[in-house]
Structures are given as structure tokens and as C-alpha cells.
Amino acid sequence: MDYLDGLNQAQREAVEHTEGPTMVLAGAGSGKTRVLTYRIAHIINKGGSPFNILALTFTNKAAREMKERIGKIVGESNAKSIWMGTFHSVFARILRTEAEKIGYPANFTIYDSDDSKRLLKEIIKSQGLDDKVYKPSLVSNRISAAKNNLLTPQAYQQNLTLAKEDQQSKKPMIGKIYEIYDKRLFKAGAMDFDDLLFKTNILLRDFPEVLNKYQDKFRYLLVDEYQDTNFSQYIIIRALAAKFENICVVGDDAQSIYSFRGANIQNILNFKNDYPDVATFKLEQNYRSTKNIVKAANSLIEKNKEQLKKDVWTDNDEGHRIKLMRAITDNEEGGHVANTIFQVKNNEQAHHKDFAILYRTNAQSRAMEDAMRKLNLPYQIYGGLSFYQRKEIKDLLAYFRLVVNPQDDDAIKRIINYPARGIGKTSMDRLILFSNENDIPLWQVLCNINQYPVQIGNAAKNKIVGFVEMVQSFIAIAEKKDAYETGQLIASTTTILKELYADKSVEGLGRYENVQELLNSMKEFVEDADQSQGIPKLADYILDIPLLTDQDEKDKEDSDKVTLMTIHASKGLEFPYVFVVGMEEELFPSQHASQSQTELEEERRLFYVAITRAEKQCYLTYSESRYKWGNLTYSQPSRFLQEIDEQFLDLSGAAAVTSKTPNHRFPDPGSNWGGNQTRRPSSAGTSTTGTVKPTTPPSRFKPTSRLNASNKGGSSTGGAPSNLAAGMRVEHGRFGNGTVLGIEGVGENKKAIIEFDGAGKKQLLLRFAKLKVT
DNA sequence: GGTGTGTAGGTTTTT
DNA sequence: CCTACACACC
């Protein structure tokens, strides 16, 4: 048990206290995963059976890594026997075993959010509702929230608060949509993500013998990232833990960032109420970051009101201050980041994989990617569209889904006419209508198309028969052959492979390669499978694919690449050098969040997470303008930049950070965001994009001095003339000549709408735009 | 009835 | 900028 020696006092106590309710409050970088790992190993070393342990992690990757580490202490076979994974994957597995009890096939399909939105959209339209009012994504969020709070469609419709909210937002039919949606899912033998938790709750509530079985089985419960659990997850845990109360939750309220997904920070704040005799351990020593980073993060997070008292500290070096960098455009921002990486990598002999670029929204990755490519820096981008969400992959998977679960209506709709085989929209509309009105699965309708009174031309009918026969042959094959053989057969028989191969465009080539990659992964799956359990079938391969994320797939540990990801995706990770980019109002904090205090606090926690990923050095960057939907918009530095105590910041790379509260301590406080720009974006001499060769990264970008110098020189109103009016001809450094169509807004928000001869219509804020009347 | 082209419209964050 | 839907043609 020498592993205990490597732990500090608090960590060790948390590890050794294996019985009874336990809460570990773990500050960022305080060795939380270590504690969890050793605690599980310790339970086994003390004679606990690995079969009796259930550990719920936030990602499957985290589970895999933890298992590996545990295996090194207690042996691989022990580690293998532990139930470990995300809530969704663990309970999907249980639901498959117990499916009939709640009326589902064991092969039930899991719908990802894309699938459920498609279904919702169809329902909304079939109800004669406007899908611009009832936006599928909005309705989906609403239903998701209901499910995560264990509200059935009936409960939803009877809930006065919800009814009132829906009335007020002029969407009174959401409850009804929810009801139909649920029926359709059931009919299709499908569950969405939230159902995996919801139905687990139903199962444990309605079948005491099942509850009892799993209570006995999971005698030791461990939940990682407890601050990000939602009500539905909370009730599952509470039910499973009720018998032995060997429940250990680990988390950090300061890192709760998933409330949009129903996560309830109260779960961790109230843990004491549920288990009064809980043993609480606080891990406060940070082993990850420098003093500067830890203190800067502390100074930020203390602005939040709602939190458990913690005092995170570190013995590590002082380190460097957090460096603030300013750019003129998002492309330049990318350039700065790429150049800095290039320099630091050379100066410090760092590897590419030591760097991470974190952003608030996936859309920001583009500018960063471009910049990385320009300097030939290898990078790996996580998140965004995952492999399995690509259209070509989803199409092929839809065939697989249909073969495994013919009830899956959505799969049929997706592929009945892909590749095009002459079964069009009109036919499908009629078939779907008939199927829904008579509550007959679509597949059954198709199989007996000649017996049902559906108005469809003979040509289409014949094609449907052909389709059905093809799918039936797949079903027969899938029962006998392995997943790879079946997959290969489907991909070629449907001519999907041929179609994609024929497309010789770059994108087409990519799609073809993706499908090949999917088939390769099926081959690997078959080869890796434990053949003693029987032939690894298609069903075994596809069932839980929707639960896989990007990160679960391609983690080539050895690949030396810069990491690009959202801050959300970076949770739990650490990097020597971290760039948090896009530190701008409306972006971070997101425009959505600046309204309410709770949302703002969550954004602040998100920023806290971002900073605390860094081990040695953290950089914060912002840009004064960025392209949104193809046109330039202007932005202000994030308010969060001013919430970090100045003594931990290095402002030499940033110009004045102005704010709505003018009297603060950044240098050059009065600097003219009010319209004294003497430079225009395109003439930014420091811009590196496209001009700098990898061999000569400039060490010269210092917007501050340049801007200040020019500001001091020109006290004029450098920007647009105040008498600008519609009809005037103007010249803009970037967009060329144009005609003013109108002026809008007042004061600092005054903007001109200008039709540029070459660049089209633009809205430019006068305080930024350098316009010359011609 | 199916297939191809224009133009609206859309960006948090994810299992 | 990119994707999804609506309209006009075959």
C-alpha cells in the first residue's frame, strides 16, 4: 500500500475513509483524480470486490484512463471488473439488460440530439405549427429540461409554472409536442440522451427487485464531477446508495459549468442535507499551476457569491504573470497565438502538445486553425462536429440502425431515398402520415405496402418493395456474419461507397475516406472483440455509438500536437501553456449570459476552469473586431479581464482595456475606444497572418506602444466626421469607396450603414470606423 | 413525382 | 461562411 505514501494528509484521509457517505471537495489541480483512483484501488486492496464498485465519470475517456491507473495498482483483471463510465453509458448498459420490463427492445436505438431535433421538427410541422416559432432546438431544450427534472409529458402539461412560461413565450403547445415526441420515441424503440437517465429512474422506481439487485451489486458508489450532475442523475444515485450509503462524491462547485444541461450546483451544495453524517474532505493544495495562476484564478472566482468556502493554494513556483494580449482582428489574434507558441516552443524547448488553445464557442476555432496552418504548427481540434455526426457517417449508420432495430422510423426516413432510388417526399409524407395515424411502425407499413390503403403510385411501390427486400437481406446477413462483413456489404450493396467514390471534389474525397474509416473501425472492433463471447455482430458495434464523443475516439497520446478545444471540453485536462482566446464581451461572457446573475456566475466559473488548466503560463487574448457570419463586427474586452487582480497580470502585450467603469487600474485608462483609432484593421503592421514565415517569428508585436504613440500624437477625433449623413460618399481603408445609406444609434453606438462598391453593405460603428468623406 | 439550384437563416457550451 | 429549405424544371 505504498501508494498511500505519495498522498498529502487530506488526500490520504479521503482515500482511507472507504465506508459511509463521503464528499471530497477538490480545488482545481488538487489531485482529485488521484484520490479517486487510489480510493478505488484501496477498496479492492482491503478486500472489496471490484464487481461491487460503480464509478461514474464525466467522459468515457476519463473512465478508461482511471481504469488503467487502477490496473497498475491492483492488477488489470480487477480493474476490468469495475463498472466505470459516464452516467449515460453505464445506465444504457443496464437498460439494455432490463429493457423488456419497461416495454423497450434490448436493441433500443439511442437518438443523439441531431436525431431528436429531426423528430421534433417533423412533429412540429405535423401539428401545423410554425417551426420558426417552435424552433426545434428551443423545444428540445425545454423537453430536455423537463426530462432531467423527471417530469413526464402529463406532469409537464399539468404544471402551472411551465404552462405560464410557455404561454408567455407564445409557445403553449410545447407540452403537447413533448407528449407526441415521447410516443414517437417509444414507437421507434428509441431513447434520447435524457431518456437513458429518465428511464433508469422509472426502472428503479417501479421495479423494487431491480433496484434491490443493483443496490446490492453497487455496494460502493463513486461519482466524479458531482457538481455537474442534474436532478435525474441525483435521484438515481440517491436510490442506488440508499441501502449501504457507501457513496463518495467528488467535485468542485467552482467548476460547475453545465447548468445548461440541467446540472444543478445545489446537488453538491446540499449533499450534507441528504447524508448528515457525511465525512467531508477538502483538497486545497494545487499541484498543477504556478502561484501566479492559482492566485489569479482565486481573485477571479471570489467574485462569485454562491460557493463553498475553499482556500486553494500552491507550493509551486511563483511563475509568470498571466499575459494579456490584444489584437485588431480575430485573424491577427490567431497570428499572435501561433507566433507565441512558435517562440515559446523554441525558447523553452517545449512540445506542441504542451499547448492548448481554449475558446468559448466552436466557431472560434477557424481563425486559430488558419493561423496554426500558416506557421506549420500541427494541431488537433476536439469537439465541434464529432466523427459520428458527419452526414455521410450518419447515413451509413442509419442503415445499420435500421438493420438492428427495424422499428427505428427515423433511420428509415433518413435513408429510404439515399442513395436516390425514386422514393420521394410525397410518397414518404403519405406513408408517415398513415403510419402515425394508425400507430403502425413505418417498417411494417413498408413491408406490407400492397396490403395497406396508402395512395402511392405503382412505380414507387415497386421501389419500396425493392428497398424492403434489400434491408431484409441485410438483416439476415447481420444475424450470421460479423459486424465488419455486414458493414462492408451494406456500404457496397447500397452503392454508398460507389457514390462517394465518384465525387472527386476535396469534400467528396473526405467523405469517402470517412466512410472507409468507419469500416476500418468496424474491422478493428471485430478483431479486438472477445471471440469467445460469440461473433461480434453489427448490433454489438452500433448500439452505443451515439454515446461516444470526439475525445473518446482519437486520443493519440503520443501525437505531438497543439490542442484546440472549447473550455467546456477542457474540463479535467491540464497543459503547460494555455491560451484563452476571444476574451470579449458578448462572446465571453456569452451574450446570453450577461442578463442574469446566476448565468454570469457560471460564465465566471467557466473562465476559472479555463485559467486553471494552465500549469506554467496562461495567456488571455482578445480582439477588437472579429468576423461573424462573414462580416466584421466590433467587440469590447471582456469584463472578466478586470476581475483578475492586476498584480497577477502582465499587461505589456495589451493596450488599454477599457470598461464601462472607467476608473480602474489598467494602463492608459482613457484610451480612446471613443473613436481615436488612427489605424484600421487591415493596416495593422503587427498583423502576422499570411506574412510571417515560420523561420522568422516576429518578436515585435506590441500593440500598446504603437497605439499609445499614435494616440498621443493625434488628439483629433480621428474617426468618422460627426456630420456624416445619408448620401455621402466615403472611403474606408478596408472596404474601399461606398455610399452612406443612413445613420443609426446615438452617442458611442452611432453607426453608419454603408453600401460599399466592392464589399457590399456594412454597418460600421463610427467610433471605430476610419471613414474619409470623398 | 424527383432532382437540381437559389436564398434565407443561423452561433453558446455536450452526454 | 455554411447548411437546410423552398421553388422551378425534367
Short mmCIF file of C-alpha atoms in Angstrom, two decimals, chain A residues 114-424:
data_model
loop_
_atom_site.label_atom_id
_atom_site.label_comp_id
_atom_site.label_asym_id
_atom_site.label_seq_id
_atom_site.Cartn_x
_atom_site.Cartn_y
_atom_site.Cartn_z
CA ASP A 114 -29.49 15.67 -34.04
CA ASP A 115 -31.87 12.74 -34.35
CA SER A 116 -34.22 14.10 -31.73
CA LYS A 117 -34.30 17.51 -33.34
CA ARG A 118 -35.20 15.95 -36.66
CA LEU A 119 -38.03 14.11 -34.99
CA LEU A 120 -39.19 17.23 -33.17
CA LYS A 121 -39.20 19.22 -36.32
CA GLU A 122 -41.35 16.67 -38.04
CA ILE A 123 -43.79 16.65 -35.14
CA ILE A 124 -43.96 20.43 -35.04
CA LYS A 125 -44.80 20.53 -38.72
CA SER A 126 -47.30 17.71 -38.49
CA GLN A 127 -49.13 19.70 -35.83
CA GLY A 128 -49.44 22.59 -38.21
CA LEU A 129 -47.13 24.72 -36.11
CA ASP A 130 -44.56 27.16 -37.39
CA ASP A 131 -41.07 25.80 -36.88
CA LYS A 132 -39.74 29.32 -36.80
CA VAL A 133 -41.75 29.95 -33.65
CA TYR A 134 -41.34 26.47 -32.31
CA LYS A 135 -37.65 26.22 -33.07
CA PRO A 136 -36.68 22.57 -32.72
CA SER A 137 -33.57 23.38 -30.72
CA LEU A 138 -35.58 25.51 -28.31
CA VAL A 139 -38.32 22.95 -27.92
CA SER A 140 -35.66 20.31 -27.48
CA ASN A 141 -34.03 22.25 -24.65
CA ARG A 142 -37.35 22.67 -22.96
CA ILE A 143 -38.20 18.99 -23.17
CA SER A 144 -34.72 18.05 -22.10
CA ALA A 145 -35.02 20.22 -19.02
CA ALA A 146 -38.34 18.60 -18.22
CA LYS A 147 -36.90 15.11 -18.53
CA ASN A 148 -33.91 15.99 -16.42
CA ASN A 149 -36.33 17.09 -13.75
CA LEU A 150 -38.27 13.86 -14.14
CA LEU A 151 -41.38 15.49 -15.50
CA THR A 152 -43.47 13.28 -17.75
CA PRO A 153 -45.45 14.86 -20.60
CA GLN A 154 -48.52 14.65 -18.40
CA ALA A 155 -46.77 16.31 -15.49
CA TYR A 156 -45.43 18.94 -17.85
CA GLN A 157 -48.86 19.79 -19.14
CA GLN A 158 -50.30 19.97 -15.66
CA ASN A 159 -47.54 22.14 -14.32
CA LEU A 160 -48.86 25.66 -13.95
CA THR A 161 -45.48 27.36 -13.89
CA LEU A 162 -44.38 25.71 -17.11
CA ALA A 163 -47.73 26.40 -18.73
CA LYS A 164 -47.41 30.04 -17.83
CA GLU A 165 -43.87 30.26 -19.15
CA ASP A 166 -44.91 28.67 -22.41
CA GLN A 167 -47.89 30.99 -22.65
CA GLN A 168 -45.65 33.97 -22.18
CA SER A 169 -43.20 32.86 -24.79
CA LYS A 170 -46.17 32.23 -27.09
CA LYS A 171 -45.43 28.56 -27.34
CA PRO A 172 -48.31 26.94 -25.49
CA MET A 173 -48.05 23.71 -27.45
CA ILE A 174 -44.71 22.55 -26.12
CA GLY A 175 -46.33 20.19 -23.63
CA LYS A 176 -48.31 18.62 -26.43
CA ILE A 177 -45.23 18.32 -28.60
CA TYR A 178 -43.44 16.65 -25.72
CA GLU A 179 -46.27 14.14 -25.42
CA ILE A 180 -46.17 13.23 -29.09
CA TYR A 181 -42.39 13.18 -29.11
CA ASP A 182 -42.34 10.69 -26.29
CA LYS A 183 -44.88 8.47 -28.01
CA ARG A 184 -42.89 8.51 -31.20
CA LEU A 185 -39.67 7.64 -29.47
CA PHE A 186 -41.37 4.70 -27.83
CA LYS A 187 -42.88 3.61 -31.09
CA ALA A 188 -39.46 3.73 -32.72
CA GLY A 189 -37.90 1.73 -29.89
CA ALA A 190 -35.63 4.69 -29.29
CA MET A 191 -34.38 6.73 -26.37
CA ASP A 192 -32.80 10.14 -26.42
CA PHE A 193 -29.90 11.01 -24.12
CA ASP A 194 -32.15 12.22 -21.36
CA ASP A 195 -34.25 9.08 -21.55
CA LEU A 196 -31.26 7.00 -20.59
CA LEU A 197 -31.43 8.66 -17.19
CA PHE A 198 -35.18 9.13 -17.09
CA LYS A 199 -36.00 5.52 -17.91
CA THR A 200 -33.41 4.34 -15.43
CA ASN A 201 -35.32 6.26 -12.82
CA ILE A 202 -38.58 4.66 -13.94
CA LEU A 203 -36.95 1.26 -13.80
CA LEU A 204 -35.57 1.73 -10.32
CA ARG A 205 -38.80 3.28 -9.08
CA ASP A 206 -41.25 0.73 -10.46
CA PHE A 207 -39.29 -2.47 -10.04
CA PRO A 208 -38.12 -2.84 -6.44
CA GLU A 209 -36.45 -6.16 -7.19
CA VAL A 210 -34.35 -4.47 -9.86
CA LEU A 211 -33.45 -1.65 -7.52
CA ASN A 212 -32.52 -4.15 -4.89
CA LYS A 213 -30.33 -6.07 -7.29
CA TYR A 214 -28.31 -3.03 -8.27
CA GLN A 215 -28.15 -1.71 -4.73
CA ASP A 216 -26.51 -4.97 -3.74
CA LYS A 217 -24.31 -5.03 -6.76
CA PHE A 218 -23.05 -1.48 -6.48
CA ARG A 219 -22.09 -1.53 -2.87
CA TYR A 220 -19.51 1.16 -3.49
CA LEU A 221 -20.59 4.20 -5.44
CA LEU A 222 -18.28 6.91 -6.62
CA VAL A 223 -19.32 9.96 -8.60
CA ASP A 224 -16.77 12.22 -10.18
CA GLU A 225 -17.56 15.82 -11.14
CA TYR A 226 -20.55 15.74 -8.85
CA GLN A 227 -21.11 19.46 -9.27
CA ASP A 228 -22.26 18.76 -12.80
CA THR A 229 -24.94 16.20 -12.09
CA ASN A 230 -28.57 17.00 -12.73
CA PHE A 231 -31.69 16.12 -10.78
CA SER A 232 -32.33 12.94 -12.71
CA GLN A 233 -28.80 11.71 -12.05
CA TYR A 234 -29.04 12.77 -8.46
CA ILE A 235 -32.15 10.66 -7.89
CA ILE A 236 -30.55 7.62 -9.48
CA ILE A 237 -27.55 7.95 -7.21
CA ARG A 238 -29.68 8.50 -4.16
CA ALA A 239 -31.73 5.40 -4.94
CA LEU A 240 -28.71 3.20 -5.53
CA ALA A 241 -26.98 4.46 -2.43
CA ALA A 242 -29.97 4.12 -0.15
CA LYS A 243 -29.10 0.68 1.14
CA PHE A 244 -25.42 0.89 2.07
CA GLU A 245 -24.75 4.60 1.83
CA ASN A 246 -21.25 3.89 0.63
CA ILE A 247 -21.37 6.88 -1.59
CA CYS A 248 -18.45 9.08 -2.39
CA VAL A 249 -18.91 12.20 -4.44
CA VAL A 250 -16.04 14.26 -5.72
CA GLY A 251 -16.28 17.68 -7.17
CA ASP A 252 -15.65 21.37 -7.09
CA ASP A 253 -18.54 23.76 -7.01
CA ALA A 254 -16.26 26.39 -8.51
CA GLN A 255 -16.07 24.30 -11.66
CA SER A 256 -19.77 23.73 -12.23
CA ILE A 257 -20.26 24.66 -15.87
CA TYR A 258 -23.05 22.50 -17.21
CA SER A 259 -26.24 24.04 -15.92
CA PHE A 260 -27.49 24.41 -19.49
CA ARG A 261 -27.64 20.65 -19.48
CA GLY A 262 -29.61 20.59 -16.29
CA ALA A 263 -26.69 20.30 -13.91
CA ASN A 264 -27.65 21.55 -10.53
CA ILE A 265 -24.97 23.02 -8.37
CA GLN A 266 -27.26 22.52 -5.40
CA ASN A 267 -26.55 18.79 -5.56
CA ILE A 268 -23.10 19.37 -4.19
CA LEU A 269 -24.04 22.31 -2.02
CA ASN A 270 -26.78 20.21 -0.37
CA PHE A 271 -25.03 16.88 -0.10
CA LYS A 272 -24.78 17.39 3.63
CA ASN A 273 -28.55 17.57 3.95
CA ASP A 274 -29.03 14.19 2.36
CA TYR A 275 -26.33 12.48 4.37
CA PRO A 276 -25.98 14.28 7.70
CA ASP A 277 -23.14 12.05 8.83
CA VAL A 278 -21.12 12.74 5.72
CA ALA A 279 -17.36 12.89 6.04
CA THR A 280 -16.09 15.89 4.13
CA PHE A 281 -12.56 16.27 2.87
CA LYS A 282 -11.20 19.38 1.30
CA LEU A 283 -8.32 19.18 -1.12
CA GLU A 284 -6.90 22.64 -1.28
CA GLN A 285 -3.31 22.24 -2.31
CA ASN A 286 -2.89 22.76 -6.01
CA TYR A 287 -0.11 20.72 -7.60
CA ARG A 288 -0.71 21.85 -11.12
CA SER A 289 -0.11 25.54 -11.52
CA THR A 290 2.20 28.36 -10.53
CA LYS A 291 1.39 30.70 -7.68
CA ASN A 292 0.51 33.43 -10.13
CA ILE A 293 -2.03 31.30 -11.89
CA VAL A 294 -3.59 29.96 -8.71
CA LYS A 295 -3.86 33.38 -7.15
CA ALA A 296 -5.17 34.98 -10.30
CA ALA A 297 -7.84 32.32 -10.53
CA ASN A 298 -8.73 32.78 -6.87
CA SER A 299 -9.05 36.51 -7.30
CA LEU A 300 -11.48 35.89 -10.12
CA ILE A 301 -13.66 33.25 -8.55
CA GLU A 302 -14.10 35.14 -5.31
CA LYS A 303 -16.38 37.48 -7.23
CA ASN A 304 -18.97 34.71 -7.18
CA LYS A 305 -21.45 34.74 -4.34
CA GLU A 306 -22.68 31.19 -4.36
CA GLN A 307 -19.87 28.86 -3.38
CA LEU A 308 -18.43 26.61 -0.74
CA LYS A 309 -15.56 28.11 1.10
CA LYS A 310 -12.27 26.83 -0.16
CA ASP A 311 -8.75 28.10 0.02
CA VAL A 312 -6.73 26.84 -2.89
CA TRP A 313 -3.01 27.38 -2.57
CA THR A 314 0.19 26.02 -4.03
CA ASP A 315 3.78 25.36 -3.15
CA ASN A 316 4.84 25.68 -6.75
CA ASP A 317 6.99 28.46 -8.16
CA GLU A 318 5.79 32.00 -8.46
CA GLY A 319 5.86 31.65 -12.25
CA HIS A 320 4.99 34.31 -14.75
CA ARG A 321 2.08 36.64 -14.61
CA ILE A 322 -0.87 35.90 -16.81
CA LYS A 323 -0.20 37.62 -20.05
CA LEU A 324 -2.84 39.70 -21.73
CA MET A 325 -2.65 40.11 -25.48
CA ARG A 326 -4.66 42.34 -27.70
CA ALA A 327 -5.31 42.03 -31.40
CA ILE A 328 -7.10 44.06 -34.02
CA THR A 329 -8.89 41.23 -35.77
CA ASP A 330 -9.61 37.62 -35.00
CA ASN A 331 -7.14 36.59 -37.66
CA GLU A 332 -4.47 38.67 -36.04
CA GLU A 333 -5.39 37.16 -32.71
CA GLY A 334 -4.74 33.77 -34.22
CA GLY A 335 -1.45 35.04 -35.57
CA HIS A 336 -0.36 36.26 -32.17
CA VAL A 337 -1.22 32.98 -30.58
CA ALA A 338 0.55 30.94 -33.24
CA ASN A 339 3.65 33.15 -33.08
CA THR A 340 3.79 32.96 -29.34
CA ILE A 341 3.53 29.21 -29.47
CA PHE A 342 6.30 29.11 -32.02
CA GLN A 343 8.55 31.29 -29.87
CA VAL A 344 7.86 29.62 -26.56
CA LYS A 345 8.31 26.24 -28.13
CA ASN A 346 11.78 27.25 -29.30
CA ASN A 347 12.80 29.20 -26.23
CA GLU A 348 11.61 26.69 -23.69
CA GLN A 349 12.14 23.57 -25.77
CA ALA A 350 8.51 22.75 -25.31
CA HIS A 351 6.50 20.28 -27.37
CA HIS A 352 3.46 21.10 -29.41
CA LYS A 353 1.32 19.04 -27.12
CA ASP A 354 2.27 21.32 -24.23
CA PHE A 355 0.00 23.99 -25.69
CA ALA A 356 -3.74 24.36 -25.64
CA ILE A 357 -5.93 27.00 -27.21
CA LEU A 358 -9.26 27.27 -25.44
CA TYR A 359 -12.29 29.17 -26.63
CA ARG A 360 -15.88 29.77 -25.63
CA THR A 361 -17.53 28.72 -28.89
CA ASN A 362 -16.55 26.20 -31.51
CA ALA A 363 -16.89 28.82 -34.22
CA GLN A 364 -13.75 30.47 -32.94
CA SER A 365 -11.61 27.55 -33.95
CA ARG A 366 -11.48 28.57 -37.58
CA ALA A 367 -9.26 31.62 -37.18
CA MET A 368 -6.98 29.66 -34.87
CA GLU A 369 -6.72 26.78 -37.29
CA ASP A 370 -5.79 29.10 -40.12
CA ALA A 371 -3.07 30.68 -38.05
CA MET A 372 -1.69 27.34 -36.98
CA ARG A 373 -1.54 26.16 -40.54
CA LYS A 374 0.32 29.27 -41.61
CA LEU A 375 3.12 28.56 -39.18
CA ASN A 376 3.02 24.85 -39.89
CA LEU A 377 2.13 24.07 -36.32
CA PRO A 378 0.47 20.68 -36.03
CA TYR A 379 -2.80 20.84 -34.15
CA GLN A 380 -5.59 18.61 -33.04
CA ILE A 381 -9.06 20.03 -32.80
CA TYR A 382 -11.53 18.47 -30.40
CA GLY A 383 -15.26 18.88 -30.32
CA GLY A 384 -17.33 20.55 -32.94
CA LEU A 385 -18.77 18.03 -35.30
CA SER A 386 -17.76 14.68 -34.00
CA PHE A 387 -16.90 11.97 -36.44
CA TYR A 388 -20.19 10.21 -35.86
CA GLN A 389 -22.20 13.32 -36.55
CA ARG A 390 -20.94 13.78 -40.06
CA LYS A 391 -23.64 13.35 -42.61
CA GLU A 392 -22.05 10.54 -44.58
CA ILE A 393 -21.39 8.63 -41.38
CA LYS A 394 -24.87 9.18 -40.04
CA ASP A 395 -26.33 7.98 -43.31
CA LEU A 396 -24.46 4.73 -43.25
CA LEU A 397 -25.13 4.33 -39.54
CA ALA A 398 -28.81 4.81 -40.26
CA TYR A 399 -28.70 1.67 -42.38
CA PHE A 400 -27.04 -0.13 -39.52
CA ARG A 401 -29.61 1.19 -37.09
CA LEU A 402 -32.46 0.05 -39.27
CA VAL A 403 -30.98 -3.40 -39.63
CA VAL A 404 -30.56 -3.74 -35.88
CA ASN A 405 -33.86 -2.13 -34.96
CA PRO A 406 -36.38 -2.03 -37.85
CA GLN A 407 -38.74 -0.08 -35.61
CA ASP A 408 -36.42 2.89 -35.94
CA ASP A 409 -38.57 5.20 -38.06
CA ASP A 410 -36.04 7.99 -38.14
CA ALA A 411 -33.47 5.70 -39.69
CA ILE A 412 -35.92 4.78 -42.46
CA LYS A 413 -36.72 8.40 -43.19
CA ARG A 414 -33.09 9.19 -43.39
CA ILE A 415 -32.06 6.61 -45.92
CA ILE A 416 -35.09 5.36 -47.80
CA ASN A 417 -34.10 7.66 -50.62
CA TYR A 418 -30.38 7.79 -50.07
CA PRO A 419 -28.78 6.99 -52.37
CA ALA A 420 -31.61 8.24 -54.57
CA ARG A 421 -33.83 5.37 -55.56
CA GLY A 422 -37.02 7.10 -56.59
CA ILE A 423 -38.96 7.15 -53.35
CA GLY A 424 -39.69 10.82 -52.94
#
